[in-house]
Amino acid sequence: MTVRVGVIGTGMIGQDHIRRLTKVLKGCEVVAVTDVDRARAKAAAATTPNARVFDDSETLIAADDVEAVLIASWGPAHEAAILPALSAGKPIFCEKPLATTQEACLRIIEAEVAVGRRLIQVGFMRRYDAAYRALKATVEGGSIGAPLMFHSVHRNATVPKDLYTSDMAVSDTMVHDIDVARWLLDDEVGRVRVMTPRRNSVGGALRDPIFAVMEMRGGALATVEVSVNIGYGYDIRGEISAEQGAATLAESNPVVVKHSGTFAGRVPADWRERFIAAYDAEIAEWIAAAAAGGVMGPSAWDGYAIAAVSDAALKAADTGEAVSVELGERPALYDA
Ligand code: NAP
């Protein structure tokens, strides 16, 4: 079976998903694209054999030959695309964030609950990375005992100077660490604190680095370093410290060379290089679930809970105080 996909938003990651759906994965084809920038949508359509260009997301979602909808527009436009796709009963892949406010996330959850089955997968791709999956399997396997702490390190070589703001260190970057902390520890965040050491002078006035401590509801702790101008590469680290052992994400380079008294390996240049296989697995699993009429993976509830932690962390960064994360009741639809 071939799942026919409509893509909303043909910017950087939208184009990459079109390439993936067209050239990398089997069992899918892109039949429709739209973007507020029509020329960009046309150019993206030209990279795949059978895609028509639509004027807007509503008509794309309503098209009979669009069986599943991939949303890769910018965050503030996500809700307006998700709600009609939910009403149409079409499986949805939505790039993170689910929506840009908690209220919008709750409206989406309400709409999905009204449909009565999960139709939304949110683009938190680390859960599809082989190293993170091995870490999760180790925790669940029980050999190291109950997890007590998760340490996450998220380092970018550099970020675009005029586009990247201090808040984005939390709302755009740390959200991935919030996602894996909740997923690995299988718990919600109760309180978050964000500390800011001396600034990295490379970033000028940017609040960089930051160090967050998340208190999970069950008592475990998760710490996150976000450094976005560290120069040497894109470095993602993670370690679980547990009652009877520890488990650490392996280095992502496949080979370490020892030579002339040194040892060395490649550090990925950026997130594309580090997570390309995870993006492939993420969309492959979405297509497989869509072929069966549903979705799996990070849910709308995850998108909402992460937005709530992100908002609390932004307050915490401004005040220096620990801020509580208030979550509504989780609907049964999102029970594991
Ligand atoms: P981008 O290059 O700016 O692309 C977004 C595209 O969507 C642009 O062409 C934009 O047009 C278009 N757009 C805006 N509103 C629209 C609407 N209502 N309908 C249709 N198209 C619309 O951004 P990007 O980097 O690809 O990011 C897109 C999304 O993916 C963001 O939510 C981002 O957070 C997420 N993302 C996730 C990851 C990840 O690791 N999972 C990585 C990168 C990006 P204009 O430029 O004309 O506004």
XYZ file of N, CA and C and ligand atoms in Angstrom, residues 8-9 11-14 34-37 40 72-75 77-78 95-97 123 125 176 271 279, ligand 1:
123
model
N 2.367 20.473 4.245
C 2.057 21.889 4.487
C 3.317 22.557 5.040
N 3.872 23.487 4.282
C 5.113 24.143 4.696
C 6.286 23.491 3.994
N 9.485 24.819 3.701
C 10.757 25.476 4.030
C 11.834 24.429 4.210
N 12.760 24.729 5.093
C 13.936 23.877 5.238
C 13.578 22.427 5.579
N 12.821 22.225 6.664
C 12.569 20.828 7.058
C 11.468 20.196 6.207
N 10.526 21.018 5.713
C 9.501 20.494 4.807
C 10.148 19.908 3.559
N 1.761 22.715 -0.081
C 1.339 24.108 -0.027
C 2.298 24.875 0.873
N 2.404 26.159 0.599
C 3.239 27.031 1.422
C 2.723 28.443 1.184
N 2.782 29.307 2.207
C 2.366 30.691 1.979
C 3.237 31.342 0.892
N 4.448 30.839 0.751
C 5.319 31.283 -0.343
C 5.103 30.294 -1.512
N 8.001 28.877 -3.452
C 8.743 27.838 -2.716
C 8.007 26.498 -2.815
N 4.822 21.114 8.312
C 6.180 21.621 8.559
C 6.237 23.127 8.337
N 5.081 23.787 8.565
C 5.066 25.250 8.511
C 5.635 25.770 9.827
N 5.659 27.077 10.016
C 6.217 27.567 11.288
C 5.181 27.383 12.402
N 5.654 27.313 13.653
C 4.840 26.931 14.800
C 3.483 27.617 14.911
N 1.433 28.516 12.860
C 0.448 28.059 11.862
C 0.010 26.613 12.102
N 0.592 25.930 13.083
C 0.316 24.493 13.225
C -1.140 24.207 13.595
N 5.514 18.789 12.831
C 6.823 19.150 13.378
C 6.626 19.849 14.713
N 7.611 19.738 15.580
C 7.510 20.469 16.848
C 7.622 21.969 16.547
N 6.983 22.861 17.302
C 6.116 22.565 18.438
C 4.733 22.157 17.957
N 6.809 15.890 16.082
C 8.159 15.625 15.586
C 9.287 15.706 16.602
N 12.125 13.835 17.335
C 12.760 12.719 16.617
C 13.804 11.966 17.434
N 13.815 19.545 23.105
C 14.178 18.158 22.790
C 14.686 17.425 24.043
N 22.629 19.367 13.674
C 21.567 18.409 14.034
C 21.158 17.538 12.859
N 15.432 10.958 11.823
C 14.338 11.541 11.026
C 13.778 10.495 10.062
P 11.195 27.467 7.539
O 12.382 27.123 6.724
O 10.927 28.890 7.901
O 9.913 26.853 6.795
C 8.598 27.073 7.203
C 7.798 27.248 5.932
O 6.411 27.288 6.240
C 8.139 28.556 5.206
O 8.224 28.332 3.814
C 6.945 29.434 5.568
O 6.748 30.476 4.612
C 5.843 28.407 5.541
N 4.612 28.772 6.204
C 4.406 29.641 7.230
N 3.083 29.684 7.528
C 2.453 28.824 6.686
C 1.105 28.435 6.496
N 0.122 28.966 7.261
N 0.807 27.510 5.548
C 1.791 26.990 4.771
N 3.097 27.361 4.884
C 3.428 28.245 5.836
O 11.203 26.677 8.930
P 11.797 25.223 9.230
O 13.136 25.362 9.805
O 11.588 24.345 8.063
O 10.855 24.783 10.440
C 9.496 24.401 10.230
C 8.976 23.721 11.505
O 9.771 22.574 11.751
C 9.067 24.598 12.763
O 7.950 24.362 13.583
C 10.345 24.100 13.428
O 10.349 24.255 14.846
C 10.325 22.628 13.055
N 11.666 22.018 13.029
C 11.863 20.891 13.752
C 13.102 20.299 13.787
C 13.323 19.073 14.610
O 14.430 18.829 15.026
N 12.315 18.254 14.840
C 14.166 20.850 13.064
C 13.927 21.989 12.287
C 12.667 22.562 12.282
P 7.396 31.942 4.917
O 8.858 31.727 5.072
O 7.012 32.732 3.722
O 6.736 32.389 6.215
